[in-house]
Short mmCIF file of C-alpha atoms in Angstrom, two decimals:
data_model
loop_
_atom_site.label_atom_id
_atom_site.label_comp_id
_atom_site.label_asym_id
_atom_site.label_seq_id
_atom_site.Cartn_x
_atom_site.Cartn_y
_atom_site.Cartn_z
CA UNK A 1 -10.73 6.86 22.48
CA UNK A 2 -11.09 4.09 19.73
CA UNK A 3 -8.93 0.96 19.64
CA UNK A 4 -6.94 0.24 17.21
CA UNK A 5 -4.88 -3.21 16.34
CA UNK A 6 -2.13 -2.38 14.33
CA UNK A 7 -0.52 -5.00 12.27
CA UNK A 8 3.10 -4.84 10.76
CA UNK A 9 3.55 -1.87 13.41
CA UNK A 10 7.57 -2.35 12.84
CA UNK A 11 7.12 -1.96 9.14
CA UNK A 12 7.37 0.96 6.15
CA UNK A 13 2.94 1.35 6.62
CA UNK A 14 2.65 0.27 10.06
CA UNK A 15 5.30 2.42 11.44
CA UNK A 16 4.13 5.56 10.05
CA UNK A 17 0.70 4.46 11.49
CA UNK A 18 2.34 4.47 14.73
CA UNK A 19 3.90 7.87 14.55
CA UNK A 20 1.52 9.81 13.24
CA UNK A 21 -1.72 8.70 15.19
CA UNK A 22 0.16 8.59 18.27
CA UNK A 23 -2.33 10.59 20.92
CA UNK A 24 -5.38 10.01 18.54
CA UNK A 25 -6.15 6.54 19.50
CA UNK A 26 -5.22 3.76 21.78
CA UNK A 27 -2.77 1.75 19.45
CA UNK A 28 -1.84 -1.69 20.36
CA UNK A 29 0.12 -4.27 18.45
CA UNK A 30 0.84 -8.08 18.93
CA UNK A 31 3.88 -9.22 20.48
CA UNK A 32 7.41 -8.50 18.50
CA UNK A 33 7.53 -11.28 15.83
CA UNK A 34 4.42 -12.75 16.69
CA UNK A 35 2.36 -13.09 13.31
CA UNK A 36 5.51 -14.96 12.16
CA UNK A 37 5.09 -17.99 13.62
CA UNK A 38 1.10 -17.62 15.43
CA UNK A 39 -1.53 -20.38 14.18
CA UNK A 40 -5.19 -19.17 13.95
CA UNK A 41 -5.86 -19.84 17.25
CA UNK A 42 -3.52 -18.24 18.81
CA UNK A 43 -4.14 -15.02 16.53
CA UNK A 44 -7.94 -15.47 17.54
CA UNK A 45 -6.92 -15.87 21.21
CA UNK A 46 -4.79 -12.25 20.87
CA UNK A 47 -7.52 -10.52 19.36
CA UNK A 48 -10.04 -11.70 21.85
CA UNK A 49 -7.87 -10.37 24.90
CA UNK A 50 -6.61 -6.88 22.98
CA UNK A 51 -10.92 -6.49 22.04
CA UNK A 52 -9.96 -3.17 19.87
CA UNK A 53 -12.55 -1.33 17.73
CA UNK A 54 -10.40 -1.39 14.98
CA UNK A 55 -8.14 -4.00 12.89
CA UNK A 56 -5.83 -2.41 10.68
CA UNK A 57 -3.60 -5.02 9.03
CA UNK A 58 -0.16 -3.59 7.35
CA UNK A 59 1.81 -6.56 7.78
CA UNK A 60 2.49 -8.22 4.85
CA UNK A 61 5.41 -9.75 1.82
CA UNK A 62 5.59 -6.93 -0.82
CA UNK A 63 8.02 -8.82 -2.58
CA UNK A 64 6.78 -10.52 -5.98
CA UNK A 65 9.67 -12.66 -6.52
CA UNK A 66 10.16 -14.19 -3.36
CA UNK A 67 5.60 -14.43 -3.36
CA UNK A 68 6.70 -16.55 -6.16
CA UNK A 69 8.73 -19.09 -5.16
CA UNK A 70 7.25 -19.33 -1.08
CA UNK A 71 3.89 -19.54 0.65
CA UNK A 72 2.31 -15.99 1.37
CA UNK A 73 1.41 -16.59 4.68
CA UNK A 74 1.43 -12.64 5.47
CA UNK A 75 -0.70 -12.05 2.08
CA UNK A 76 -3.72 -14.26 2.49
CA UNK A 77 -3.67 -16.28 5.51
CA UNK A 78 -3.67 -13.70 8.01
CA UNK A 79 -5.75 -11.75 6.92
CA UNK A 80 -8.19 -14.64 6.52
CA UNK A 81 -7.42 -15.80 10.21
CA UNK A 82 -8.39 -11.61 11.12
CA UNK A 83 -11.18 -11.46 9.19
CA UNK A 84 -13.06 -14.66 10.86
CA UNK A 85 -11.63 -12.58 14.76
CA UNK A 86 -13.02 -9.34 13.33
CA UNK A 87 -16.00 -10.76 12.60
CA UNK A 88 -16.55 -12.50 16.19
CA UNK A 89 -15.39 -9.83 17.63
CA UNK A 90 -17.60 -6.86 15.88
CA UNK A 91 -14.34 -5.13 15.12
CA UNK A 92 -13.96 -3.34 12.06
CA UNK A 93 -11.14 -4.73 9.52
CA UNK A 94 -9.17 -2.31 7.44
CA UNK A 95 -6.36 -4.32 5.16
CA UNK A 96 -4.22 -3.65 2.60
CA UNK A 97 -3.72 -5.06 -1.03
CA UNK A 98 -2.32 -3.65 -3.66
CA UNK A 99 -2.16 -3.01 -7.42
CA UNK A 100 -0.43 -5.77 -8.53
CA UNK A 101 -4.37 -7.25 -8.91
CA UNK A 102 -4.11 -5.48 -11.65
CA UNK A 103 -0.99 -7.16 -13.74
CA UNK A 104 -1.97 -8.71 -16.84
CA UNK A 105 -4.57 -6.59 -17.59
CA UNK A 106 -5.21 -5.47 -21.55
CA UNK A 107 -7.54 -2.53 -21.17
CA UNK A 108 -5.83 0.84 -21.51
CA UNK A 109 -6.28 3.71 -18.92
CA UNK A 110 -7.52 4.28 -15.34
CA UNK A 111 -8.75 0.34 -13.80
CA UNK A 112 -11.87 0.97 -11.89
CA UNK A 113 -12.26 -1.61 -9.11
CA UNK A 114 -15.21 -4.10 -10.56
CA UNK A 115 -13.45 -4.62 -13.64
CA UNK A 116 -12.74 -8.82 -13.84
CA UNK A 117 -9.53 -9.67 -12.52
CA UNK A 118 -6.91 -12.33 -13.24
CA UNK A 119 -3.53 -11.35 -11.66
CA UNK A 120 -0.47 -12.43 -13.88
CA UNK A 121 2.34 -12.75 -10.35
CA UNK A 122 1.81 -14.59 -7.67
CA UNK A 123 1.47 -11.98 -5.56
CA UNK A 124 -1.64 -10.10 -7.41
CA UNK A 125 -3.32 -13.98 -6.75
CA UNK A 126 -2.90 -13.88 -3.53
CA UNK A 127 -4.16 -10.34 -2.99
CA UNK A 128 -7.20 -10.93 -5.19
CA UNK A 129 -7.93 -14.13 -3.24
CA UNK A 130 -7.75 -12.62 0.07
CA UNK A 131 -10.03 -9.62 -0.77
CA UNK A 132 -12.59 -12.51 -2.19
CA UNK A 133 -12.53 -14.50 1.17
CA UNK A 134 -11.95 -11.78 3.94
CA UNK A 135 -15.36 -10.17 1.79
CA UNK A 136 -16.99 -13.66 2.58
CA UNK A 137 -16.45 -14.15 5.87
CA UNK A 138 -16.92 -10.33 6.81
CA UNK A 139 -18.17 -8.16 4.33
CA UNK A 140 -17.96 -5.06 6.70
CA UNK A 141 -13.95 -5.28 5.88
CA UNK A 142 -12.14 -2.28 4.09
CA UNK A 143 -9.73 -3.62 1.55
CA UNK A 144 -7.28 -0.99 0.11
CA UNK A 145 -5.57 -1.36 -3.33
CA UNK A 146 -2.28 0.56 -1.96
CA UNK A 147 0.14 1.78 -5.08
CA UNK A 148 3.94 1.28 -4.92
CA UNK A 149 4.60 4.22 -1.92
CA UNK A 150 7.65 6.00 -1.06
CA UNK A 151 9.47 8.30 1.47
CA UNK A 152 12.58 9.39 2.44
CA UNK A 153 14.54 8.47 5.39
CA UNK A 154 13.76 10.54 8.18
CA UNK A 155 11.42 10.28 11.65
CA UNK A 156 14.11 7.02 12.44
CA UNK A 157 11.48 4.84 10.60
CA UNK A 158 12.11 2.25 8.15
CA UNK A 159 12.96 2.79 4.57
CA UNK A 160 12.35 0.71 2.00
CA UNK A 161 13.52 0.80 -2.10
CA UNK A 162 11.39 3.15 -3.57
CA UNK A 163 11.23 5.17 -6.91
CA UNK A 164 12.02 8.16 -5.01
CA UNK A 165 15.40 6.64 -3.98
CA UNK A 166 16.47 4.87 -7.01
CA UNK A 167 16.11 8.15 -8.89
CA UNK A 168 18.22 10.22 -6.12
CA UNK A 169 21.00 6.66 -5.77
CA UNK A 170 21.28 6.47 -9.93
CA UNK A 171 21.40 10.42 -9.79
CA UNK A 172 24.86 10.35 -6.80
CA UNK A 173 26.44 6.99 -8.58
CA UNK A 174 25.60 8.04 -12.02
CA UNK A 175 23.96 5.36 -13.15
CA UNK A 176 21.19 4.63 -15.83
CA UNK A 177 17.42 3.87 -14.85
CA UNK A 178 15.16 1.98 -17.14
CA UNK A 179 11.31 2.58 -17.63
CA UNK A 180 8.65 1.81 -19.88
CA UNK A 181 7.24 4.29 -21.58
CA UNK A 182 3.97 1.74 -21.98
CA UNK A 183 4.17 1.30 -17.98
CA UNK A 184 1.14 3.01 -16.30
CA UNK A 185 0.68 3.15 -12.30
CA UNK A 186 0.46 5.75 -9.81
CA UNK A 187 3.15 6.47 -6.87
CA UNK A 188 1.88 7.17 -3.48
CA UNK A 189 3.57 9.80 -0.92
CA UNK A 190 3.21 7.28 2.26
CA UNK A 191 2.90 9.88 4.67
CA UNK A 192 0.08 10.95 2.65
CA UNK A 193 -1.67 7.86 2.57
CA UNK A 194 -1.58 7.41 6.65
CA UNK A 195 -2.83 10.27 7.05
CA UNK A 196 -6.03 9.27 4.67
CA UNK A 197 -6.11 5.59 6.56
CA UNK A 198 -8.30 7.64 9.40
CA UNK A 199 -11.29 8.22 7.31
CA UNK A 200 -10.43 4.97 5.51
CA UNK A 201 -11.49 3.48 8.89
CA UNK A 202 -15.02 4.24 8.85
CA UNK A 203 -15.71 3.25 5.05
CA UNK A 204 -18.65 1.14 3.96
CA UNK A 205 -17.16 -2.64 3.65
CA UNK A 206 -15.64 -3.25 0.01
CA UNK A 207 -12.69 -2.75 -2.33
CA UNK A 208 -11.20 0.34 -2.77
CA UNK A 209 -8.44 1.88 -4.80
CA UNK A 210 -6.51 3.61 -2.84
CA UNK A 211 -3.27 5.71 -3.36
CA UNK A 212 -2.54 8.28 -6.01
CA UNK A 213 -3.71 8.52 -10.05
CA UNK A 214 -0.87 9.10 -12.66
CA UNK A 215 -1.86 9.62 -16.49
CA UNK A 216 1.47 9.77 -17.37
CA UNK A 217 3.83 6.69 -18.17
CA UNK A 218 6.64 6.00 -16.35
CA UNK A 219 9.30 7.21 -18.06
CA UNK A 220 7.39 10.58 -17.83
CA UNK A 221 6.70 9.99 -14.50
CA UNK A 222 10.65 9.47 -13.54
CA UNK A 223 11.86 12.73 -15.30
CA UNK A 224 8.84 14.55 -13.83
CA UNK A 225 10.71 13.93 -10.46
CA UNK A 226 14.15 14.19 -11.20
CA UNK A 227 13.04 17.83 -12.34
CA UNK A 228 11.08 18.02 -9.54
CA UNK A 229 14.10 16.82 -7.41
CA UNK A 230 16.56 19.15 -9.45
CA UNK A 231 18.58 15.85 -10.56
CA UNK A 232 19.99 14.83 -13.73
CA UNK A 233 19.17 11.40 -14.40
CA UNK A 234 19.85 8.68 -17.16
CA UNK A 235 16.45 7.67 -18.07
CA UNK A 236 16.70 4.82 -20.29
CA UNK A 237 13.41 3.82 -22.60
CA UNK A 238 12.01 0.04 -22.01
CA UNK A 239 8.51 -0.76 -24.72
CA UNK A 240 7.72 -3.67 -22.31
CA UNK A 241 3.83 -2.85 -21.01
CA UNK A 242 1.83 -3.13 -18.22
CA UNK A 243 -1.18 -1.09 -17.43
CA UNK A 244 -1.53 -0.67 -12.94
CA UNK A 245 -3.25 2.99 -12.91
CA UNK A 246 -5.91 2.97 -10.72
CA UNK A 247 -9.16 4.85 -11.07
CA UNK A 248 -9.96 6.42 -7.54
CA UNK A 249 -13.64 8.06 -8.31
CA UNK A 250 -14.97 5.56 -6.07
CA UNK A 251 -13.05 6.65 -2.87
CA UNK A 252 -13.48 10.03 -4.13
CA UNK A 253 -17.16 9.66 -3.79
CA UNK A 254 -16.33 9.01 -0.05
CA UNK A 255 -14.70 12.52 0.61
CA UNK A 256 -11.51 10.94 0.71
CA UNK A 257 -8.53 12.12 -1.78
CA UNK A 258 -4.99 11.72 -3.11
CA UNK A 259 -2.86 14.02 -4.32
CA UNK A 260 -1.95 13.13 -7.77
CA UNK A 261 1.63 11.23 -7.66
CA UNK A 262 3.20 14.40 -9.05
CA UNK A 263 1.39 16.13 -6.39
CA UNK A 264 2.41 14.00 -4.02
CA UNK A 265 6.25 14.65 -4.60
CA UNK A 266 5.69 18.30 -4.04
CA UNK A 267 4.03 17.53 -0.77
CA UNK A 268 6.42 14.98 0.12
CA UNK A 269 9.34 17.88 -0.35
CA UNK A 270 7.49 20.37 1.57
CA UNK A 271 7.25 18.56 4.25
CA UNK A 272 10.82 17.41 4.44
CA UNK A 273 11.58 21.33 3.91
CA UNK A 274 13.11 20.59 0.59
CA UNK A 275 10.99 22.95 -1.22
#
């Protein structure tokens, strides 16, 4: 049975990991807390003893604003400090960044993953510069452009804001949402994703997008699933633009695909027995 080193096990990825691929392989995780305050040698010294097959690292600071204004340890260091175990170790490194390389960028429609990249937040820099040095020091690594995901609660996992939620919260309280109807990105069912992580682990080393496409804007997007949800919503209309749709041909090629996000809600109610 394969080893596998999860990262951020107690988190919104890493604890869906963890639930669904219990029985399928031989999970282990550091210590509670651990990765908060472990130097590289001590993270090198932990990988060394657990020896998996496998490193897939979940754990990081989602937040933008807070990425702003403090050091993103989780975001680039880590992985850097896995990447140079992973590749003493021969074990295969699976990580996560995320769309946000994308902010800033002019060119309309679906972003393919070569395109040249200069993140406008904080946390888009630090994702781009941990994907260029984890490539460095072990090009064998899988690095995943995740989308914004969501779920609802359930399974006694943790939940985390989501657009999901905010539609189904402004929908109970009444209040007013705000989109932009020249914001593009795609929305990712998380259970989904997990479950495409296993083939994930045995991908050729290199950047991937990874999540689901959306050719609609968001404002679309949001009354697609409050209809889908069977909600009335006040959808308010922002002009404010930002282009984060990914183009997923190239994991495609692989065998491995997404729902589309609209999809994606369908399959997310389904299997929640809301549908």
């Amino acid at each position: 049975m394969k080893k596998i080193l999860v990262t951020g096990a107690g988190g919104f990825v890493g604890s869906r990991v963890m639930q669904q691929w219990t029985g399928r392989y031989d999970l282990c995780t550091f210590p509670k807390g651990f990765l908060t305050v472990a130097g590289e040698n001590a993270v090198r010294q932990a990988v060394l003893q657990q020896r998996p097959d496998v490193i897939l690292h979940t754990a990081a600071i989602s937040d933008t604003g807070y990425c702003a204004d403090h050091p993103y340890r989780a975001n680039v260091e880590l992985p850097v400090w896995l990447a140079r175990a992973a590749a003493e170790t021969g074990a295969k490194l699976v990580a996560f960044s995320s769309d946000q390389v994308y902010a800033g960028i002019e060119q309309s429609g679906p972003l393919p993953e070569n395109i040249p990249l200069q993140p406008a937040n904080v946390y888009g820099q630090g994702k781009l510069e941990m994907e260029q040095r984890v490539q460095v020091l072990c090009p064998s690594a899988v690095l995943l452009r995740a989308t914004w995901m969501y779920d609802l609660p359930g399974y006694r996992l943790p939940i985390r804001g989501n657009l999901l939620l905010n539609l189904l919260r402004a929908a109970q309280r009444g209040e007013s949402v705000r989109f932009s109807v020249q914001d593009f990105r795609g929305i990712t069912y998380v259970r989904q994703a997990v479950a495409l992580l296993e083939p994930a682990l045995t991908l050729p080393g290199g950047v991937y997008n990874f999540g689901s496409e959306n050719a609609e804007n968001m404002v679309l997007t949001a009354r697609q699933f409050a209809e889908t949800l069977g909600i009335t919503v006040d959808i308010q209309e922002a002009d404010w633009a930002r282009n984060l749709a990914m183009d997923c041909s190239k994991l495609r090629a692989q065998g491995i695909v997404f729902d589309t996000t609209q999809a994606g809600l369908t399959r997310c109610l389904r299997d929640y027995g809301l549908l």
